[in-house]
Coordinates of C-alpha atoms in Angstrom, one line a residue:
X1 CA 18.3 -9.4 -18.6
X2 CA 15.4 -9.2 -15.9
X3 CA 14.0 -6.8 -13.3
X4 CA 14.8 -6.9 -10.4
X5 CA 12.8 -7.3 -7.2
X6 CA 12.9 -8.5 -3.2
X7 CA 11.6 -11.6 -4.3
X8 CA 13.0 -12.8 -7.7
X9 CA 15.7 -11.4 -9.9
X10 CA 14.5 -14.2 -12.7
X11 CA 12.8 -13.6 -16.0
X12 CA 9.6 -15.5 -16.1
X13 CA 9.6 -18.9 -18.9
X14 CA 7.1 -19.1 -21.3
X15 CA 5.7 -22.2 -22.7
X16 CA 3.8 -22.3 -25.9
X17 CA 1.9 -25.3 -26.7
X18 CA 2.2 -25.4 -30.5
X19 CA -0.4 -27.5 -31.4
X20 CA -3.1 -25.6 -29.6
X21 CA -2.4 -22.5 -30.9
X22 CA -4.5 -20.8 -33.2
X23 CA -2.3 -17.8 -34.6
X24 CA -4.9 -15.3 -33.5
X25 CA -1.9 -12.8 -32.3
X26 CA -4.0 -11.8 -29.2
X27 CA -1.1 -12.7 -27.0
X28 CA 1.8 -11.0 -28.8
X29 CA -0.9 -7.8 -29.6
X30 CA -1.1 -7.6 -25.7
X31 CA 2.5 -8.4 -24.2
X32 CA 4.4 -5.0 -24.4
X33 CA 7.5 -6.7 -23.8
X34 CA 8.2 -7.9 -27.2
X35 CA 8.5 -11.6 -26.0
X36 CA 6.1 -12.9 -28.6
X37 CA 5.9 -12.9 -32.2
X38 CA 3.9 -14.7 -35.1
X39 CA 5.6 -16.9 -37.6
X40 CA 4.0 -19.4 -40.0
X41 CA 0.6 -18.9 -38.1
X42 CA 1.7 -19.9 -34.9
X43 CA 3.3 -17.8 -31.5
X44 CA 6.7 -17.7 -31.0
X45 CA 9.2 -16.3 -28.4
X46 CA 11.3 -13.8 -28.9
X47 CA 15.0 -13.9 -27.9
X48 CA 15.6 -10.2 -28.4
X49 CA 12.5 -9.1 -25.7
X50 CA 12.9 -5.5 -24.3
X51 CA 13.5 -6.9 -20.6
X52 CA 12.4 -10.7 -20.6
X53 CA 8.9 -11.9 -19.0
X54 CA 8.1 -9.8 -16.2
X55 CA 5.2 -12.3 -15.2
X56 CA 2.3 -10.1 -16.5
X57 CA 0.5 -13.0 -17.0
X58 CA -1.6 -11.3 -20.0
X59 CA -0.4 -13.6 -22.6
X60 CA -2.2 -16.3 -20.6
X61 CA -5.5 -14.3 -19.6
X62 CA -6.2 -13.7 -23.5
X63 CA -5.3 -16.6 -24.9
X64 CA -8.8 -18.5 -25.9
X65 CA -7.7 -21.9 -26.1
X66 CA -5.2 -22.2 -23.5
X67 CA -1.8 -22.6 -25.4
X68 CA 0.0 -20.2 -23.1
X69 CA 1.7 -20.9 -19.7
X70 CA 4.2 -18.8 -17.6
X71 CA 5.5 -20.2 -14.8
X72 CA 8.4 -18.3 -13.0
X73 CA 8.2 -14.5 -11.1
X74 CA 5.6 -15.9 -8.6
X75 CA 3.2 -17.2 -11.0
X76 CA 2.1 -19.8 -12.7
X77 CA -0.8 -21.5 -14.3
X78 CA -2.7 -22.5 -11.5
X79 CA -2.9 -18.8 -10.6
X80 CA -6.0 -18.1 -13.9
X81 CA -8.9 -18.0 -12.3
X82 CA -12.3 -17.2 -14.3
X83 CA -13.5 -13.4 -14.5
X84 CA -16.5 -12.9 -12.5
X85 CA -19.3 -12.1 -15.2
X86 CA -19.6 -8.6 -16.3
X87 CA -22.9 -8.4 -14.4
X88 CA -22.0 -8.9 -10.7
X89 CA -19.6 -6.1 -11.0
X90 CA -20.6 -2.9 -9.1
X91 CA -21.5 0.2 -11.6
X92 CA -20.8 3.6 -11.7
X93 CA -23.2 4.7 -9.9
X94 CA -22.7 2.0 -6.8
X95 CA -18.9 2.7 -6.9
X96 CA -19.7 6.3 -6.3
X97 CA -22.4 5.9 -3.2
X98 CA -19.4 3.5 -1.8
X99 CA -17.0 6.2 -2.0
X100 CA -19.5 9.4 -0.6
X101 CA -20.4 7.2 2.3
X102 CA -16.7 7.0 3.0
X103 CA -15.7 8.7 6.1
X104 CA -12.2 9.5 8.2
X105 CA -13.5 7.0 11.4
X106 CA -11.4 7.2 14.7
X107 CA -14.2 6.3 17.0
X108 CA -14.5 2.3 16.8
X109 CA -16.8 0.1 18.5
X110 CA -14.9 -2.5 21.5
X111 CA -15.7 -5.4 19.0
X112 CA -12.6 -7.5 16.9
X113 CA -13.0 -7.3 13.4
X114 CA -13.4 -11.1 12.3
X115 CA -10.2 -13.0 11.0
X116 CA -12.7 -14.0 7.9
X117 CA -13.2 -10.4 7.3
X118 CA -9.4 -9.5 7.5
X119 CA -8.9 -12.3 4.7
X120 CA -11.3 -11.0 2.5
X121 CA -9.6 -7.2 2.9
X122 CA -6.2 -8.3 2.3
X123 CA -7.9 -10.5 -0.6
X124 CA -9.5 -7.2 -1.9
X125 CA -6.2 -5.5 -1.6
X126 CA -3.9 -8.3 -3.3
X127 CA -5.8 -7.2 -7.1
X128 CA -4.4 -3.8 -6.9
X129 CA -2.3 -2.8 -9.7
X130 CA 1.6 -2.8 -9.2
X131 CA 4.6 -1.3 -11.2
X132 CA 6.3 -4.5 -11.9
X133 CA 5.3 -7.7 -10.7
X134 CA 5.7 -9.8 -8.5
X135 CA 4.4 -7.3 -6.0
X136 CA 6.6 -5.6 -3.9
X137 CA 4.2 -4.9 -1.2
X138 CA 4.5 -6.3 2.6
X139 CA 1.5 -5.6 4.9
X140 CA 1.9 -5.8 9.0
X141 CA -1.1 -6.4 10.6
X142 CA -2.4 -5.7 14.4
X143 CA -5.0 -7.9 14.8
X144 CA -6.1 -6.5 17.8
X145 CA -6.7 -3.4 20.1
X146 CA -3.8 -4.6 22.2
X147 CA -1.4 -4.8 19.5
X148 CA -2.0 -1.2 18.3
X149 CA -1.7 0.0 22.0
X150 CA 1.5 -1.5 22.6
X151 CA 2.6 -0.7 19.1
X152 CA 1.6 3.1 19.5
X153 CA 2.7 3.1 23.3
X154 CA 6.4 1.8 21.3
X155 CA 6.5 4.9 18.9
X156 CA 5.7 7.0 20.7
X157 CA 8.7 5.6 23.1
X158 CA 10.8 6.1 20.1
X159 CA 9.9 9.4 19.4
X160 CA 10.4 10.7 22.8
X161 CA 14.1 9.6 21.7
X162 CA 14.0 11.6 18.7
X163 CA 12.9 15.0 20.0
X164 CA 15.9 16.6 19.1
X165 CA 15.2 15.9 15.2
X166 CA 12.1 18.7 15.8
X167 CA 14.3 21.1 18.2
X168 CA 14.5 24.5 17.6
X169 CA 18.2 24.2 16.9
X170 CA 18.0 21.7 14.5
X171 CA 15.2 23.1 12.7
X172 CA 16.9 26.3 12.8
X173 CA 20.1 24.6 10.9
X174 CA 17.9 22.7 8.5
X175 CA 16.4 25.2 7.2
X176 CA 18.3 26.9 4.6
X177 CA 19.1 22.7 3.2
X178 CA 15.3 21.5 3.1
X179 CA 13.9 24.7 2.4
X180 CA 10.7 27.0 2.7
X181 CA 8.1 24.1 2.5
X182 CA 9.7 21.3 4.4
X183 CA 10.2 24.4 7.4
X184 CA 6.7 25.1 7.4
X185 CA 5.9 21.6 7.6
X186 CA 8.3 20.6 10.2
X187 CA 7.2 23.8 12.6
X188 CA 3.4 23.4 12.2
X189 CA 3.0 19.9 11.5
X190 CA 5.4 17.6 12.7
X191 CA 6.8 19.1 15.8
X192 CA 3.2 19.5 17.1
X193 CA 2.7 16.1 16.1
X194 CA 5.7 14.9 18.3
X195 CA 4.1 16.6 21.2
X196 CA 0.6 15.5 20.9
X197 CA 1.8 11.8 20.5
X198 CA 3.9 11.8 23.6
X199 CA 1.9 13.9 25.6
X200 CA -1.7 12.4 24.9
X201 CA -0.1 8.2 25.5
X202 CA 1.2 9.6 28.7
X203 CA -2.6 10.2 29.7
X204 CA -3.8 7.2 28.7
X205 CA -4.9 8.6 25.2
X206 CA -3.9 6.9 22.0
X207 CA -3.7 9.2 18.6
X208 CA -1.5 7.4 16.9
X209 CA -3.9 4.7 15.7
X210 CA -7.0 5.2 18.3
X211 CA -6.4 1.7 19.8
X212 CA -8.2 0.5 16.9
X213 CA -9.4 -3.1 16.9
X214 CA -7.2 -3.4 13.5
X215 CA -4.2 -1.8 11.3
X216 CA -2.3 -2.6 8.8
X217 CA 0.9 -1.0 7.5
X218 CA 1.2 -1.2 3.9
X219 CA 5.1 -0.2 2.5
X220 CA 7.3 -0.9 0.4
X221 CA 11.1 -2.5 -0.7
X222 CA 14.0 -0.7 -2.2
X223 CA 12.1 -1.6 -5.4
X224 CA 8.9 -1.0 -4.8
X225 CA 6.8 2.1 -7.3
X226 CA 6.3 4.4 -4.5
X227 CA 3.0 4.1 -5.6
X228 CA 1.9 0.3 -4.9
X229 CA 1.6 0.1 -1.0
X230 CA -0.4 3.7 -1.3
X231 CA -2.7 1.6 -3.9
X232 CA -3.2 -1.5 -2.2
X233 CA -4.1 0.8 1.1
X234 CA -6.6 2.3 -0.7
X235 CA -8.2 -0.6 -2.2
X236 CA -8.2 -2.2 1.3
X237 CA -9.9 0.8 2.7
X238 CA -12.8 0.8 -0.1
X239 CA -13.2 -3.2 0.0
X240 CA -13.5 -2.6 4.6
X241 CA -16.0 0.1 3.6
X242 CA -18.0 -2.7 1.6
X243 CA -18.0 -4.6 4.5
X244 CA -19.4 -2.7 7.0
X245 CA -16.3 -1.4 8.7
X246 CA -15.0 2.7 9.6
X247 CA -11.3 3.4 8.2
X248 CA -8.7 5.7 8.8
X249 CA -5.1 6.6 6.5
X250 CA -2.7 7.3 8.8
X251 CA 0.3 9.1 7.2
X252 CA 2.0 9.9 10.7
X253 CA 3.8 7.1 11.6
X254 CA 5.6 6.1 8.2
X255 CA 8.1 9.1 7.4
X256 CA 9.2 8.9 10.7
X257 CA 10.3 5.8 11.4
X258 CA 12.6 5.4 7.6
X259 CA 16.1 7.1 8.7
X260 CA 18.4 6.0 11.2
X261 CA 20.2 3.6 13.2
X262 CA 16.9 3.9 16.0
X263 CA 14.4 3.8 13.2
X264 CA 16.0 0.6 11.7
X265 CA 16.1 -1.0 15.0
X266 CA 12.2 0.1 16.0
X267 CA 11.5 -1.8 12.6
X268 CA 13.1 -4.7 13.1
X269 CA 11.4 -5.4 16.5
X270 CA 8.2 -4.6 14.9
X271 CA 8.8 -6.7 12.0
X272 CA 8.9 -4.3 9.4
X273 CA 11.5 -6.0 6.7
X274 CA 12.1 -2.2 5.0
X275 CA 12.5 1.1 5.3
X276 CA 10.2 2.2 2.0
X277 CA 10.1 5.5 -0.2
X278 CA 5.8 5.3 0.8
X279 CA 3.9 3.8 2.7
X280 CA 0.8 4.3 5.2
X281 CA -1.4 2.7 8.0
X282 CA -4.6 2.1 7.5
X283 CA -7.2 1.7 10.8
X284 CA -10.5 -0.4 11.0
X285 CA -13.1 -1.2 13.0
X286 CA -16.8 -1.4 13.4
X287 CA -17.8 2.2 13.6
X288 CA -18.5 3.5 17.5
X289 CA -19.9 6.9 15.7
X290 CA -22.8 7.2 12.4
X291 CA -22.3 11.0 10.2
X292 CA -25.5 12.2 8.5
X293 CA -24.0 13.9 5.8
X294 CA -21.0 13.7 3.7
X295 CA -18.7 16.3 2.9
X296 CA -17.6 17.6 -0.7
X297 CA -14.1 17.8 -1.7
X298 CA -12.2 19.1 -4.6
X299 CA -8.6 18.7 -6.2
X300 CA -6.0 21.5 -5.7
X301 CA -6.4 22.0 -10.2
X302 CA -8.0 19.9 -12.9
X303 CA -6.4 21.3 -16.3
X304 CA -6.6 19.9 -19.8
X305 CA -3.0 19.9 -21.8
X306 CA -3.0 22.0 -24.9

């Protein structure tokens, strides 16, 4: 048995170099699939794992003598690297300063984001934790103002053909089925959003993605843990902030291109591989405004379980 993803349906293979193994048991302790056990002071591969090796690589990463290699599920020994020294990592104060300096930026200088910066953002985002390896997060890259503007125009044309979706008769018909909260959201947010996007793009004003010089759309496959694209997008956002860019997460596009034949055609035309339970755009660029103050935010609630 193996846990399926869009990239693989097979379990990874575990290769043990018994002559190197010292029997320390660290690999057994970190393997939560129960794929490994100790016998006669040597690690062995179990024939009764929970799922079969998912390719997390923990056993390879923790073995002090390089006695374990994993192959399969998009993983191999070549993917191992030495951890950066602990002294080189950001401390809490530095991280908090980065988080507090971040604001949602929608005004950008007329300056492209260099390809090497885009590569750094993606490299950082690829380190994000995932539900199950290999990652099923996909990224659509719009790497110029022209591309973000074209996407926005196409999206608004698509919405114009979907205006029945926020019409009075449709919302009235759907209220008993999707309840009060959805009814309030559609009347108070989704319907006005349609009007704002479509009206402004006709006036030459792009409120879909603000003509940003870079936009990344993070989305999953049908196998993805819904949190994974959002986690990756968040990592990308903070990586970009550390590189001097302004960023803004945009949640208005993703939900509207998931369901129906028109949505499927729109995704195909724009190189989006899957409908996805969760996904989000992040726009990037050199900030056109400089903020002087931050704004304190709070959670809706915090509570400690009894």
